[in-house]
Amino acid sequence: MLLFLKRDKSLARAFIVGLGLVIIMWMSYWADFLFITDFHKYGVLPKNIEGLRGIFFMPFIHAHNDIHHIINNSLPTLILTTLLFYSYREIAIKVFLYSWFFTGALLWIIAKNTGSYNIGMSGLIYALTAFLFTSGTFRRHLPLQGLSLFVVFIYGSLVWGIFPIKEHVSWQGHLAGLITGVVLAIIFRKDGPQRPKYQYEIEKELGIEPPDLEGEYWAKVRAFEEQQRLREEQIAASQQREQTTEIKIIYDFKPKESLDKKQQS
């Protein structure tokens, strides 16, 4: 893995971004044990003005009494962030920040205020998953479509997280992330990597009329057929002349009696 990263500097930089994000998550988790203040109060509290600050802090806060929460979010965060910054380098920062902000904001709007704070990276994970899948599908670019299938293969089961199946799980946050990712994929569909254009597409955009290859082909066919027709007519005319040509033989006919008389005289 390290050897591969050394060969591909772009992938190495993208991996460092994902790894750095995971490190910050774990440092925040560790700091939650060091300070008296409960970090979960900095999560999103829907429809509460004070809860708006959670839009910025929610992804880095995880339940300190459940280590599985942060463990389950660490690997997807590393993989999805790396894929985003590697495949969509031109727009990766925008997509990441917008996913972060709008997922939290939409959660604050659509969720009910039950007095519980929404924390964790899962909302952002859903946003990145939805963006990578939807964007790759829209662009009709083979590498990105392959990336979409890869994301579906490893994280396709996340779709069940948008339903209120498990208690103490913010399905509204998952839904907010999913909606955000799809919307961002639509907004940025013309930005970032695109499918390579064919020559005729470039000429069409530049207003260059492509050669009428089909017309040229049929013109050559018609010219060939005309030549064949003229040749057949010439052959037919030549054969007709040969058949109508008469051979005349002129000779003198003398009866036998006249010869006998001539001999007697």
GROMACS .gro file of C-alpha atoms in nm:
model
  265
    1MET     CA    1   0.000   0.000   0.000
    2LEU     CA    2   0.276   0.246   0.093
    3LEU     CA    3   0.467   0.156  -0.225
    4PHE     CA    4   0.158   0.227  -0.433
    5LEU     CA    5   0.107   0.562  -0.259
    6LYS     CA    6   0.467   0.660  -0.336
    7ARG     CA    7   0.410   0.594  -0.707
    8ASP     CA    8   0.086   0.793  -0.721
    9LYS     CA    9   0.134   1.128  -0.547
   10SER     CA   10  -0.227   1.235  -0.608
   11LEU     CA   11  -0.357   0.928  -0.428
   12ALA     CA   12  -0.105   0.983  -0.149
   13ARG     CA   13  -0.226   1.339  -0.095
   14ALA     CA   14  -0.589   1.226  -0.095
   15PHE     CA   15  -0.506   0.951   0.154
   16ILE     CA   16  -0.336   1.202   0.384
   17VAL     CA   17  -0.651   1.417   0.385
   18GLY     CA   18  -0.866   1.119   0.482
   19LEU     CA   19  -0.618   1.001   0.741
   20GLY     CA   20  -0.593   1.350   0.891
   21LEU     CA   21  -0.970   1.367   0.925
   22VAL     CA   22  -0.976   1.034   1.108
   23ILE     CA   23  -0.694   1.146   1.339
   24ILE     CA   24  -0.891   1.459   1.433
   25MET     CA   25  -1.192   1.239   1.507
   26TRP     CA   26  -0.991   1.023   1.744
   27MET     CA   27  -0.821   1.322   1.909
   28SER     CA   28  -1.163   1.472   1.978
   29TYR     CA   29  -1.279   1.138   2.115
   30TRP     CA   30  -0.976   1.123   2.343
   31ALA     CA   31  -1.021   1.487   2.450
   32ASP     CA   32  -1.377   1.409   2.554
   33PHE     CA   33  -1.230   1.201   2.838
   34LEU     CA   34  -0.984   1.470   2.944
   35PHE     CA   35  -1.222   1.762   2.985
   36ILE     CA   36  -1.512   1.792   3.223
   37THR     CA   37  -1.744   1.935   2.957
   38ASP     CA   38  -1.950   1.677   2.775
   39PHE     CA   39  -1.871   1.717   2.410
   40HIS     CA   40  -2.205   1.571   2.301
   41LYS     CA   41  -2.366   1.906   2.391
   42TYR     CA   42  -2.185   2.051   2.091
   43GLY     CA   43  -2.386   1.830   1.859
   44VAL     CA   44  -2.689   1.937   1.654
   45LEU     CA   45  -3.000   2.006   1.859
   46PRO     CA   46  -3.280   2.044   1.603
   47LYS     CA   47  -3.486   2.363   1.598
   48ASN     CA   48  -3.281   2.515   1.876
   49ILE     CA   49  -3.066   2.824   1.819
   50GLU     CA   50  -2.791   2.698   2.048
   51GLY     CA   51  -2.799   2.367   1.862
   52LEU     CA   52  -2.687   2.538   1.539
   53ARG     CA   53  -2.324   2.520   1.656
   54GLY     CA   54  -2.348   2.145   1.616
   55ILE     CA   55  -2.345   2.192   1.238
   56PHE     CA   56  -1.973   2.265   1.266
   57PHE     CA   57  -1.878   2.028   1.551
   58MET     CA   58  -2.108   1.729   1.504
   59PRO     CA   59  -1.883   1.519   1.271
   60PHE     CA   60  -1.596   1.511   1.524
   61ILE     CA   61  -1.804   1.417   1.828
   62HIS     CA   62  -1.880   1.053   1.907
   63ALA     CA   63  -2.038   0.876   2.198
   64HIS     CA   64  -1.761   0.839   2.458
   65ASN     CA   65  -1.941   0.544   2.620
   66ASP     CA   66  -1.956   0.348   2.293
   67ILE     CA   67  -1.623   0.302   2.118
   68HIS     CA   68  -1.794   0.108   1.837
   69HIS     CA   69  -1.953   0.435   1.724
   70ILE     CA   70  -1.624   0.596   1.626
   71ILE     CA   71  -1.471   0.269   1.505
   72ASN     CA   72  -1.760   0.211   1.263
   73ASN     CA   73  -1.721   0.563   1.126
   74SER     CA   74  -1.342   0.569   1.094
   75LEU     CA   75  -1.286   0.334   0.798
   76PRO     CA   76  -1.571   0.473   0.582
   77THR     CA   77  -1.446   0.826   0.652
   78LEU     CA   78  -1.093   0.733   0.543
   79ILE     CA   79  -1.204   0.551   0.225
   80LEU     CA   80  -1.472   0.794   0.107
   81THR     CA   81  -1.266   1.106   0.174
   82THR     CA   82  -0.969   0.955  -0.008
   83LEU     CA   83  -1.187   0.863  -0.308
   84LEU     CA   84  -1.339   1.210  -0.318
   85PHE     CA   85  -1.009   1.400  -0.309
   86TYR     CA   86  -0.847   1.160  -0.556
   87SER     CA   87  -1.124   1.136  -0.817
   88TYR     CA   88  -1.267   1.488  -0.789
   89ARG     CA   89  -0.957   1.693  -0.714
   90GLU     CA   90  -1.089   2.016  -0.871
   91ILE     CA   91  -1.408   2.029  -0.663
   92ALA     CA   92  -1.326   1.802  -0.367
   93ILE     CA   93  -1.289   2.081  -0.109
   94LYS     CA   94  -1.616   2.244  -0.213
   95VAL     CA   95  -1.807   1.917  -0.210
   96PHE     CA   96  -1.663   1.819   0.128
   97LEU     CA   97  -1.739   2.151   0.297
   98TYR     CA   98  -2.086   2.180   0.144
   99SER     CA   99  -2.161   1.822   0.246
  100TRP     CA  100  -2.051   1.901   0.599
  101PHE     CA  101  -2.250   2.223   0.633
  102PHE     CA  102  -2.572   2.137   0.448
  103THR     CA  103  -2.605   1.792   0.607
  104GLY     CA  104  -2.599   1.950   0.953
  105ALA     CA  105  -2.826   2.237   0.848
  106LEU     CA  106  -3.083   2.005   0.688
  107LEU     CA  107  -3.076   1.781   0.994
  108TRP     CA  108  -3.144   2.084   1.216
  109ILE     CA  109  -3.447   2.166   1.000
  110ILE     CA  110  -3.614   1.827   0.942
  111ALA     CA  111  -3.549   1.650   1.274
  112LYS     CA  112  -3.774   1.686   1.577
  113ASN     CA  113  -3.643   1.843   1.893
  114THR     CA  114  -3.662   1.556   2.138
  115GLY     CA  115  -3.391   1.702   2.360
  116SER     CA  116  -3.132   1.466   2.216
  117TYR     CA  117  -2.818   1.588   2.043
  118ASN     CA  118  -2.715   1.445   1.706
  119ILE     CA  119  -2.345   1.361   1.689
  120GLY     CA  120  -2.108   1.161   1.471
  121MET     CA  121  -1.960   1.149   1.122
  122SER     CA  122  -2.231   0.924   0.977
  123GLY     CA  123  -2.429   1.210   0.821
  124LEU     CA  124  -2.123   1.324   0.629
  125ILE     CA  125  -2.048   0.964   0.533
  126TYR     CA  126  -2.393   0.934   0.377
  127ALA     CA  127  -2.342   1.263   0.192
  128LEU     CA  128  -2.009   1.149   0.043
  129THR     CA  129  -2.148   0.807  -0.048
  130ALA     CA  130  -2.449   0.960  -0.223
  131PHE     CA  131  -2.233   1.213  -0.405
  132LEU     CA  132  -1.979   0.959  -0.533
  133PHE     CA  133  -2.247   0.721  -0.654
  134THR     CA  134  -2.478   0.979  -0.812
  135SER     CA  135  -2.202   1.185  -0.968
  136GLY     CA  136  -2.036   0.883  -1.126
  137THR     CA  137  -2.370   0.776  -1.272
  138PHE     CA  138  -2.445   1.119  -1.421
  139ARG     CA  139  -2.107   1.175  -1.584
  140ARG     CA  140  -2.108   0.861  -1.805
  141HIS     CA  141  -1.733   0.838  -1.750
  142LEU     CA  142  -1.616   0.478  -1.719
  143PRO     CA  143  -1.367   0.523  -1.429
  144LEU     CA  144  -1.621   0.721  -1.225
  145GLN     CA  145  -1.895   0.471  -1.303
  146GLY     CA  146  -1.664   0.200  -1.176
  147LEU     CA  147  -1.612   0.407  -0.863
  148SER     CA  148  -1.991   0.428  -0.822
  149LEU     CA  149  -2.023   0.051  -0.839
  150PHE     CA  150  -1.739   0.014  -0.588
  151VAL     CA  151  -1.912   0.251  -0.344
  152VAL     CA  152  -2.241   0.064  -0.383
  153PHE     CA  153  -2.064  -0.269  -0.333
  154ILE     CA  154  -1.902  -0.175  -0.001
  155TYR     CA  155  -2.158   0.073   0.135
  156GLY     CA  156  -2.481  -0.012  -0.045
  157SER     CA  157  -2.631  -0.144   0.277
  158LEU     CA  158  -2.616   0.207   0.423
  159VAL     CA  159  -2.947   0.279   0.251
  160TRP     CA  160  -3.128   0.107   0.539
  161GLY     CA  161  -2.991   0.372   0.774
  162ILE     CA  162  -3.233   0.634   0.639
  163PHE     CA  163  -3.526   0.447   0.795
  164PRO     CA  164  -3.620   0.463   1.165
  165ILE     CA  165  -3.524   0.104   1.232
  166LYS     CA  166  -3.275   0.128   1.520
  167GLU     CA  167  -3.324   0.325   1.836
  168HIS     CA  168  -3.072   0.593   1.934
  169VAL     CA  169  -2.960   0.617   1.570
  170SER     CA  170  -3.011   0.950   1.393
  171TRP     CA  171  -3.181   0.828   1.078
  172GLN     CA  172  -3.271   1.192   1.005
  173GLY     CA  173  -2.900   1.272   0.991
  174HIS     CA  174  -2.848   0.985   0.747
  175LEU     CA  175  -3.137   1.105   0.533
  176ALA     CA  176  -3.007   1.462   0.540
  177GLY     CA  177  -2.666   1.339   0.423
  178LEU     CA  178  -2.818   1.130   0.145
  179ILE     CA  179  -3.025   1.423   0.014
  180THR     CA  180  -2.727   1.658   0.037
  181GLY     CA  181  -2.500   1.422  -0.158
  182VAL     CA  182  -2.752   1.374  -0.441
  183VAL     CA  183  -2.819   1.748  -0.470
  184LEU     CA  184  -2.447   1.830  -0.478
  185ALA     CA  185  -2.391   1.568  -0.748
  186ILE     CA  186  -2.654   1.740  -0.961
  187ILE     CA  187  -2.516   2.090  -0.895
  188PHE     CA  188  -2.155   1.993  -0.974
  189ARG     CA  189  -2.236   1.756  -1.263
  190LYS     CA  190  -2.059   1.985  -1.513
  191ASP     CA  191  -1.757   2.051  -1.290
  192GLY     CA  192  -1.461   1.828  -1.221
  193PRO     CA  193  -1.367   1.525  -1.432
  194GLN     CA  194  -1.571   1.473  -1.747
  195ARG     CA  195  -1.605   1.201  -2.008
  196PRO     CA  196  -1.350   1.251  -2.289
  197LYS     CA  197  -1.518   1.400  -2.595
  198TYR     CA  198  -1.504   1.244  -2.939
  199GLN     CA  199  -1.370   1.435  -3.239
  200TYR     CA  200  -1.713   1.493  -3.390
  201GLU     CA  201  -1.837   1.640  -3.058
  202ILE     CA  202  -1.550   1.889  -3.047
  203GLU     CA  203  -1.608   1.989  -3.411
  204LYS     CA  204  -1.977   2.036  -3.342
  205GLU     CA  205  -1.905   2.269  -3.049
  206LEU     CA  206  -1.662   2.470  -3.265
  207GLY     CA  207  -1.916   2.495  -3.546
  208ILE     CA  208  -1.708   2.288  -3.786
  209GLU     CA  209  -1.916   2.087  -4.028
  210PRO     CA  210  -1.789   1.731  -4.038
  211PRO     CA  211  -1.726   1.580  -4.382
  212ASP     CA  212  -2.022   1.403  -4.535
  213LEU     CA  213  -1.860   1.062  -4.543
  214GLU     CA  214  -2.184   0.887  -4.617
  215GLY     CA  215  -2.255   1.119  -4.913
  216GLU     CA  216  -1.905   1.065  -5.048
  217TYR     CA  217  -1.946   0.690  -5.018
  218TRP     CA  218  -2.273   0.677  -5.211
  219ALA     CA  219  -2.136   0.916  -5.474
  220LYS     CA  220  -1.850   0.674  -5.536
  221VAL     CA  221  -2.095   0.385  -5.552
  222ARG     CA  222  -2.307   0.564  -5.811
  223ALA     CA  223  -1.999   0.655  -6.017
  224PHE     CA  224  -1.884   0.292  -6.012
  225GLU     CA  225  -2.228   0.170  -6.117
  226GLU     CA  226  -2.233   0.424  -6.404
  227GLN     CA  227  -1.894   0.300  -6.523
  228GLN     CA  228  -2.018  -0.057  -6.510
  229ARG     CA  229  -2.330   0.034  -6.706
  230LEU     CA  230  -2.130   0.211  -6.980
  231ARG     CA  231  -1.892  -0.084  -7.003
  232GLU     CA  232  -2.179  -0.330  -7.038
  233GLU     CA  233  -2.337  -0.114  -7.308
  234GLN     CA  234  -2.009  -0.106  -7.500
  235ILE     CA  235  -1.974  -0.484  -7.477
  236ALA     CA  236  -2.334  -0.534  -7.588
  237ALA     CA  237  -2.288  -0.296  -7.884
  238SER     CA  238  -1.970  -0.475  -7.989
  239GLN     CA  239  -2.142  -0.813  -7.978
  240GLN     CA  240  -2.433  -0.680  -8.182
  241ARG     CA  241  -2.199  -0.548  -8.453
  242GLU     CA  242  -2.031  -0.885  -8.481
  243GLN     CA  243  -2.363  -1.061  -8.526
  244THR     CA  244  -2.499  -0.820  -8.794
  245THR     CA  245  -2.183  -0.812  -9.009
  246GLU     CA  246  -2.251  -0.995  -9.348
  247ILE     CA  247  -1.981  -1.172  -9.546
  248LYS     CA  248  -2.055  -1.150  -9.921
  249ILE     CA  249  -1.894  -1.404 -10.158
  250ILE     CA  250  -1.910  -1.307 -10.532
  251TYR     CA  251  -1.844  -1.580 -10.791
  252ASP     CA  252  -1.925  -1.651 -11.156
  253PHE     CA  253  -2.141  -1.956 -11.235
  254LYS     CA  254  -2.103  -2.122 -11.569
  255PRO     CA  255  -2.322  -2.420 -11.663
  256LYS     CA  256  -2.153  -2.743 -11.777
  257GLU     CA  257  -2.309  -2.737 -12.124
  258SER     CA  258  -2.141  -2.410 -12.210
  259LEU     CA  259  -1.807  -2.565 -12.111
  260ASP     CA  260  -1.858  -2.864 -12.335
  261LYS     CA  261  -1.941  -2.644 -12.630
  262LYS     CA  262  -1.634  -2.440 -12.569
  263GLN     CA  263  -1.419  -2.749 -12.567
  264GLN     CA  264  -1.571  -2.876 -12.895
  265SER     CA  265  -1.508  -2.554 -13.079
   0.00000   0.00000   0.00000
